[in-house]
Amino acid sequence: MIRPLARLRLRLTAWYAATFGLILLLLGGGLFLTIRSQMSRHLDDSLRLAASELMRAARIRELEARTTTGAVVDAVDELHIPDRALYLLGTDGTAIKPPVVDAWIRAAARRAAREGSVDVEVEQHDRRLRLYAERFTVPGNTYVGAAVADVVELEDQYAALITAFGAAALAGLVLVAAGGWLLVRKSTAPVERSMETMRRFMADAAHELRTPITVLRSQAEVALQRERGSEAYAEALRRVESEAVRLGATVEDLLTLARADAGERPIEHARVFLDDLALDAATGARALAEQRGVQLEIGTFEEAVVTGDAGLLRQLLMIVLDNAVKFTPAGGRVRISAAAPGGQADVVVEDTGIGIGAEQLPHIFERFYRGDPARARGSGAEGAGLGLAIARWIADAHGARIDVTSEPGKGTRVGIRFPPAVPGS
């Protein structure tokens, strides 16, 4: 079955092609009617011109007949106009040149004698003929000159025009359809990527939430299977509480990322001292460091001013420090420093932890990415793999760049560089 997005592409492409085809149809119809009218007018003009030449030749013939002695060449006989039949008739329809003329031409001549000129179109033996006849006078005589043309000449030109326009229209329609498909595909590519990201995000979130929910249910079922002492119930509740805290943290991270994706998380743009935020984050992380036997050191600190959201920036620093402490074995060190080189603001967190493999570094900011399972087991760290994804979003929202370098077994260095503070913020 065709996926909904593919169907949408096909429909949009069909709309592009149908709209262009309708435009071509309307434009072509108007153009054909205009050209047909012009061709018909051109044919009528050519018949009038041919009749005019016949009348001029007839006048020359009459003049030579009166003034010239001996045999002379008949000017009417000498007159030849390609694709035009010429007739010289009397006012009563008598054929003069040529001596034999069809009855409908003689009837047209008599009518022209009465009315001065006529335009006639008739069907003759599967042919459409158009005639123009005009009465004219030479000294002593009145004649009717007629010119006849086959309308197939007009139809041939019209058919050739239709064929050329149809071929061009078909080629244009194919190009528009192909171009429309490429345009639609390019336009919907971000939507497709967003849908794929959303689908993967929902699948990962469901998988991540299923584990603590299963643990909570299992703990409750075990506690309720039989009568237990108060201490056993207390222990079961402590395990339930631990899983509930983990579940709550995961849900909170999911909500943060969902609001970030939807643009619903407002970001303040105030003047913030990054060095103060770094010291505050270090104070908050010290308890975890002491619990895990890790030494948290305060390195060189310079006054560093940035423009941003103080709450989000503190969360960013806490995420980086939390990861550094969790992945540093007991007895190791974590060091945080702040500097302001060239008007910018830098925060650097270094640890002597277990490090990150080179193949894992490009993926550490992906949602739900946890890297090598052995790394997590060795550190005792637990989490949904969303912290660094949130950190990257906060950094991007503030125009900051996060650089991570690491060597397995020796430690990791995380550098965050912020742009200069906006004046007046």
Coordinates of N, CA and C in Angstrom, one line a residue, residues 26-166:
L26 N -7.0 26.3 -22.0 CA -7.7 27.6 -22.2 C -6.8 28.5 -23.1
L27 N -5.5 28.5 -22.9 CA -4.7 29.3 -23.7 C -4.7 28.8 -25.1
G28 N -4.6 27.5 -25.3 CA -4.6 26.9 -26.6 C -5.9 27.1 -27.4
G29 N -7.0 27.0 -26.6 CA -8.3 27.2 -27.3 C -8.4 28.6 -27.8
G30 N -8.1 29.6 -26.9 CA -8.1 31.0 -27.4 C -7.2 31.3 -28.5
L31 N -6.0 30.7 -28.4 CA -5.0 30.9 -29.4 C -5.4 30.3 -30.8
F32 N -6.0 29.1 -30.7 CA -6.5 28.5 -32.0 C -7.6 29.3 -32.6
L33 N -8.5 29.7 -31.8 CA -9.6 30.5 -32.4 C -9.1 31.8 -33.0
T34 N -8.2 32.4 -32.4 CA -7.6 33.7 -32.9 C -6.9 33.4 -34.2
I35 N -6.0 32.4 -34.2 CA -5.3 32.1 -35.4 C -6.2 31.6 -36.5
R36 N -7.2 30.8 -36.2 CA -8.1 30.4 -37.2 C -8.8 31.6 -37.9
S37 N -9.2 32.5 -37.0 CA -9.9 33.7 -37.6 C -8.9 34.5 -38.5
Q38 N -7.6 34.6 -38.0 CA -6.7 35.3 -38.8 C -6.4 34.6 -40.1
M39 N -6.3 33.3 -40.1 CA -6.0 32.5 -41.3 C -7.2 32.7 -42.3
S40 N -8.4 32.6 -41.7 CA -9.6 32.8 -42.6 C -9.6 34.1 -43.2
R41 N -9.2 35.1 -42.4 CA -9.2 36.5 -43.0 C -8.1 36.6 -44.0
H42 N -7.0 35.9 -43.8 CA -5.9 36.0 -44.7 C -6.3 35.3 -46.0
L43 N -7.0 34.2 -46.0 CA -7.5 33.5 -47.2 C -8.5 34.5 -47.9
D44 N -9.4 35.1 -47.2 CA -10.3 36.0 -47.9 C -9.5 37.2 -48.6
D45 N -8.5 37.7 -47.9 CA -7.7 38.8 -48.5 C -7.0 38.3 -49.7
S46 N -6.5 37.1 -49.7 CA -5.8 36.6 -50.9 C -6.8 36.4 -52.0
L47 N -8.0 36.0 -51.8 CA -9.0 35.9 -52.8 C -9.4 37.2 -53.4
R48 N -9.5 38.2 -52.6 CA -9.8 39.6 -53.0 C -8.6 40.1 -53.9
L49 N -7.4 39.8 -53.5 CA -6.3 40.2 -54.2 C -6.2 39.5 -55.6
A50 N -6.5 38.2 -55.6 CA -6.5 37.5 -56.8 C -7.6 38.0 -57.8
A51 N -8.8 38.3 -57.2 CA -9.9 38.9 -58.0 C -9.5 40.2 -58.6
S52 N -8.8 41.0 -57.8 CA -8.3 42.3 -58.2 C -7.4 42.2 -59.4
E53 N -6.4 41.2 -59.3 CA -5.5 41.0 -60.4 C -6.2 40.5 -61.7
L54 N -7.3 39.7 -61.5 CA -8.1 39.3 -62.6 C -8.8 40.5 -63.3
M55 N -9.3 41.4 -62.5 CA -10.0 42.6 -63.1 C -9.0 43.5 -63.8
R56 N -7.8 43.6 -63.2 CA -6.8 44.4 -63.9 C -6.4 43.8 -65.3
A57 N -6.2 42.4 -65.3 CA -5.9 41.7 -66.5 C -7.1 41.9 -67.5
A58 N -8.3 41.8 -67.1 CA -9.5 42.0 -68.0 C -9.5 43.4 -68.6
R59 N -9.1 44.4 -67.8 CA -9.1 45.7 -68.4 C -8.0 45.9 -69.4
I60 N -6.9 45.2 -69.1 CA -5.8 45.2 -70.1 C -6.3 44.5 -71.4
R61 N -7.0 43.4 -71.2 CA -7.5 42.6 -72.4 C -8.4 43.5 -73.2
E62 N -9.3 44.2 -72.6 CA -10.3 45.1 -73.3 C -9.6 46.2 -74.0
L63 N -8.6 46.8 -73.3 CA -7.8 47.9 -73.9 C -7.1 47.4 -75.2
E64 N -6.4 46.3 -75.1 CA -5.7 45.7 -76.2 C -6.6 45.4 -77.4
A65 N -7.8 44.9 -77.0 CA -8.7 44.5 -78.1 C -9.2 45.7 -78.9
R66 N -9.3 46.9 -78.3 CA -9.7 48.1 -79.0 C -8.6 48.8 -79.7
T67 N -7.4 48.7 -79.2 CA -6.4 49.6 -79.7 C -5.3 48.9 -80.5
T68 N -5.3 47.6 -80.4 CA -4.2 46.8 -81.1 C -4.8 46.1 -82.3
T69 N -4.0 46.1 -83.4 CA -4.3 45.4 -84.6 C -3.5 44.1 -84.7
G70 N -4.1 43.1 -85.1 CA -3.4 41.8 -85.2 C -3.6 41.0 -83.9
A71 N -2.9 39.9 -83.9 CA -3.0 38.9 -82.8 C -2.2 39.4 -81.6
V72 N -2.9 39.4 -80.4 CA -2.2 39.8 -79.2 C -2.4 38.7 -78.1
V73 N -1.6 38.6 -77.2 CA -1.7 37.7 -76.1 C -2.8 38.1 -75.1
D74 N -3.7 37.2 -74.8 CA -4.8 37.6 -73.9 C -4.2 37.7 -72.5
A75 N -4.4 38.9 -71.8 CA -3.8 39.1 -70.5 C -4.5 38.2 -69.5
V76 N -5.7 37.9 -69.7 CA -6.4 37.0 -68.7 C -5.9 35.6 -68.8
D77 N -5.6 35.1 -70.0 CA -5.0 33.8 -70.2 C -3.6 33.7 -69.6
E78 N -2.9 34.8 -69.6 CA -1.5 34.8 -69.1 C -1.5 34.9 -67.6
L79 N -2.6 35.3 -67.0 CA -2.6 35.5 -65.5 C -2.7 34.1 -64.8
H80 N -1.7 33.8 -64.0 CA -1.7 32.6 -63.2 C -1.3 32.9 -61.7
I81 N -2.2 32.5 -60.8 CA -1.9 32.7 -59.4 C -1.9 31.4 -58.7
P82 N -0.9 30.9 -58.1 CA -0.8 29.5 -57.5 C -1.9 29.3 -56.5
D83 N -2.5 28.1 -56.6 CA -3.6 27.6 -55.7 C -4.9 28.5 -55.8
R84 N -5.0 29.3 -56.9 CA -6.2 30.1 -57.0 C -6.8 29.8 -58.4
A85 N -8.1 29.5 -58.5 CA -8.8 29.4 -59.8 C -9.4 30.7 -60.1
L86 N -9.2 31.2 -61.4 CA -9.7 32.6 -61.7 C -10.8 32.4 -62.8
Y87 N -11.9 33.2 -62.7 CA -13.0 33.1 -63.7 C -13.4 34.5 -64.0
L88 N -13.6 34.7 -65.4 CA -14.2 35.9 -65.9 C -15.6 35.6 -66.5
L89 N -16.6 36.3 -66.0 CA -17.9 36.0 -66.4 C -18.7 37.3 -66.8
G90 N -19.8 37.1 -67.5 CA -20.7 38.2 -67.8 C -21.6 38.4 -66.6
T91 N -22.3 39.5 -66.6 CA -23.3 39.8 -65.5 C -24.4 38.8 -65.5
D92 N -24.7 38.1 -66.6 CA -25.8 37.1 -66.6 C -25.3 35.7 -66.3
G93 N -24.0 35.6 -65.9 CA -23.4 34.3 -65.5 C -22.8 33.6 -66.6
T94 N -22.7 34.2 -67.8 CA -22.1 33.6 -69.0 C -20.6 33.4 -68.7
A95 N -20.0 32.2 -69.0 CA -18.6 32.0 -68.8 C -17.8 32.6 -70.0
I96 N -16.8 33.4 -69.7 CA -15.9 34.0 -70.7 C -14.6 33.3 -70.6
K97 N -14.0 33.3 -69.5 CA -12.7 32.7 -69.2 C -12.7 31.9 -67.9
P98 N -12.6 30.6 -68.0 CA -12.6 29.7 -69.1 C -14.0 29.5 -69.7
P99 N -14.1 28.8 -70.8 CA -15.4 28.7 -71.4 C -16.4 27.9 -70.7
V100 N -15.9 27.0 -69.8 CA -16.8 26.1 -69.1 C -16.6 26.4 -67.6
V101 N -17.8 26.7 -66.9 CA -17.7 27.1 -65.5 C -18.9 26.3 -64.8
D102 N -18.6 25.9 -63.6 CA -19.7 25.2 -62.8 C -20.9 26.1 -62.5
A103 N -22.0 25.5 -62.4 CA -23.2 26.2 -62.2 C -23.2 27.1 -60.9
W104 N -22.6 26.6 -59.9 CA -22.6 27.4 -58.6 C -21.8 28.7 -58.8
I105 N -20.7 28.6 -59.6 CA -19.9 29.8 -59.9 C -20.7 30.8 -60.7
R106 N -21.5 30.3 -61.7 CA -22.3 31.2 -62.5 C -23.4 31.9 -61.6
A107 N -24.0 31.1 -60.7 CA -25.0 31.6 -59.8 C -24.4 32.7 -58.9
A108 N -23.1 32.5 -58.4 CA -22.5 33.5 -57.6 C -22.2 34.7 -58.4
A109 N -21.8 34.5 -59.7 CA -21.5 35.7 -60.6 C -22.8 36.5 -60.8
R110 N -23.9 35.9 -61.0 CA -25.2 36.7 -61.2 C -25.5 37.4 -59.9
R111 N -25.3 36.8 -58.8 CA -25.5 37.5 -57.5 C -24.6 38.7 -57.3
A112 N -23.3 38.5 -57.6 CA -22.3 39.6 -57.5 C -22.7 40.7 -58.5
A113 N -23.2 40.3 -59.6 CA -23.7 41.4 -60.6 C -24.8 42.3 -59.9
R114 N -25.6 41.6 -59.1 CA -26.7 42.4 -58.5 C -26.2 43.2 -57.3
E115 N -25.4 42.5 -56.5 CA -25.0 43.1 -55.2 C -23.6 43.8 -55.2
G116 N -22.9 43.6 -56.2 CA -21.5 44.3 -56.3 C -20.4 43.3 -55.9
S117 N -20.6 42.5 -54.9 CA -19.6 41.5 -54.5 C -20.2 40.4 -53.6
V118 N -19.7 39.2 -53.6 CA -20.2 38.2 -52.8 C -19.0 37.3 -52.3
D119 N -19.3 36.7 -51.1 CA -18.4 35.6 -50.6 C -19.2 34.4 -50.4
V120 N -18.7 33.3 -51.0 CA -19.5 32.0 -51.0 C -18.6 30.9 -50.6
E121 N -19.1 30.0 -49.8 CA -18.3 28.7 -49.4 C -19.3 27.5 -49.7
V122 N -18.8 26.6 -50.4 CA -19.6 25.4 -50.8 C -18.9 24.1 -50.6
E123 N -19.6 23.0 -50.5 CA -19.0 21.7 -50.5 C -19.1 21.1 -51.9
Q124 N -18.0 20.7 -52.5 CA -18.0 20.1 -53.8 C -17.1 18.8 -53.8
H125 N -17.8 17.7 -53.9 CA -17.0 16.4 -54.0 C -16.0 16.3 -52.9
D126 N -16.5 16.4 -51.6 CA -15.7 16.2 -50.4 C -14.7 17.3 -50.3
R127 N -14.9 18.4 -51.0 CA -14.0 19.5 -50.9 C -14.8 20.8 -50.5
R128 N -14.1 21.6 -49.7 CA -14.7 22.9 -49.3 C -14.0 24.0 -50.1
L129 N -14.8 24.7 -50.9 CA -14.3 25.7 -51.8 C -14.8 27.1 -51.3
R130 N -14.0 28.1 -51.4 CA -14.4 29.4 -51.0 C -14.2 30.3 -52.2
L131 N -15.2 31.1 -52.5 CA -15.2 32.0 -53.7 C -15.5 33.4 -53.3
Y132 N -14.7 34.3 -54.0 CA -15.0 35.7 -53.9 C -15.2 36.3 -55.3
A133 N -16.4 36.9 -55.5 CA -16.7 37.5 -56.8 C -17.1 38.9 -56.7
E134 N -16.6 39.7 -57.7 CA -16.9 41.2 -57.7 C -17.2 41.7 -59.1
R135 N -18.2 42.6 -59.1 CA -18.5 43.2 -60.4 C -17.6 44.3 -60.7
F136 N -17.2 44.5 -62.0 CA -16.4 45.6 -62.3 C -16.7 46.0 -63.8
T137 N -16.4 47.2 -64.1 CA -16.8 47.8 -65.4 C -15.5 48.3 -66.1
V138 N -15.5 48.0 -67.4 CA -14.6 48.5 -68.3 C -15.3 49.3 -69.4
P139 N -14.7 50.3 -70.0 CA -15.4 51.1 -71.0 C -16.3 50.2 -71.9
G140 N -17.6 50.4 -71.8 CA -18.5 49.7 -72.7 C -19.0 48.3 -72.2
N141 N -18.4 47.8 -71.2 CA -18.8 46.4 -70.7 C -18.8 46.3 -69.2
T142 N -19.6 45.4 -68.7 CA -19.6 45.1 -67.3 C -19.3 43.6 -67.1
Y143 N -18.4 43.2 -66.3 CA -18.0 41.8 -66.1 C -18.1 41.5 -64.6
V144 N -17.9 40.2 -64.3 CA -17.7 39.7 -62.9 C -16.5 38.9 -62.9
G145 N -15.6 39.3 -62.0 CA -14.4 38.5 -61.8 C -14.5 37.7 -60.5
A146 N -14.1 36.4 -60.6 CA -14.2 35.5 -59.4 C -12.9 34.8 -59.2
A147 N -12.6 34.6 -57.9 CA -11.4 33.8 -57.5 C -11.8 32.7 -56.5
V148 N -11.3 31.5 -56.7 CA -11.8 30.4 -55.9 C -10.5 29.7 -55.3
A149 N -10.6 29.3 -54.0 CA -9.5 28.6 -53.3 C -10.1 27.4 -52.6
D150 N -9.3 26.4 -52.4 CA -9.7 25.2 -51.6 C -9.4 25.5 -50.2
V151 N -10.4 25.3 -49.3 CA -10.2 25.6 -47.9 C -9.3 24.6 -47.2
V152 N -9.0 23.5 -47.9 CA -8.1 22.5 -47.3 C -6.7 23.1 -47.0
E153 N -6.4 24.2 -47.8 CA -5.2 24.9 -47.5 C -5.2 25.5 -46.1
L154 N -6.3 26.1 -45.7 CA -6.5 26.6 -44.4 C -6.4 25.5 -43.3
E155 N -7.1 24.4 -43.6 CA -7.2 23.3 -42.7 C -5.9 22.7 -42.5
D156 N -5.1 22.6 -43.6 CA -3.7 22.0 -43.4 C -2.9 22.8 -42.5
Q157 N -2.9 24.1 -42.7 CA -2.2 25.0 -41.8 C -2.6 24.9 -40.4
Y158 N -4.0 24.8 -40.2 CA -4.5 24.7 -38.9 C -4.1 23.4 -38.2
A159 N -4.2 22.3 -39.0 CA -3.8 21.0 -38.4 C -2.3 21.0 -38.1
A160 N -1.5 21.6 -38.9 CA -0.1 21.6 -38.6 C 0.2 22.4 -37.3
L161 N -0.6 23.5 -37.1 CA -0.5 24.3 -35.9 C -0.9 23.5 -34.7
I162 N -2.0 22.8 -34.8 CA -2.5 22.0 -33.7 C -1.5 21.0 -33.3
T163 N -0.9 20.3 -34.3 CA 0.1 19.3 -34.1 C 1.3 19.8 -33.3
A164 N 1.8 21.0 -33.8 CA 2.9 21.6 -33.2 C 2.6 22.0 -31.7
F165 N 1.5 22.6 -31.6 CA 1.1 23.1 -30.2 C 0.9 21.9 -29.3
G166 N 0.2 20.9 -29.8 CA -0.1 19.7 -29.0 C 1.2 19.0 -28.5

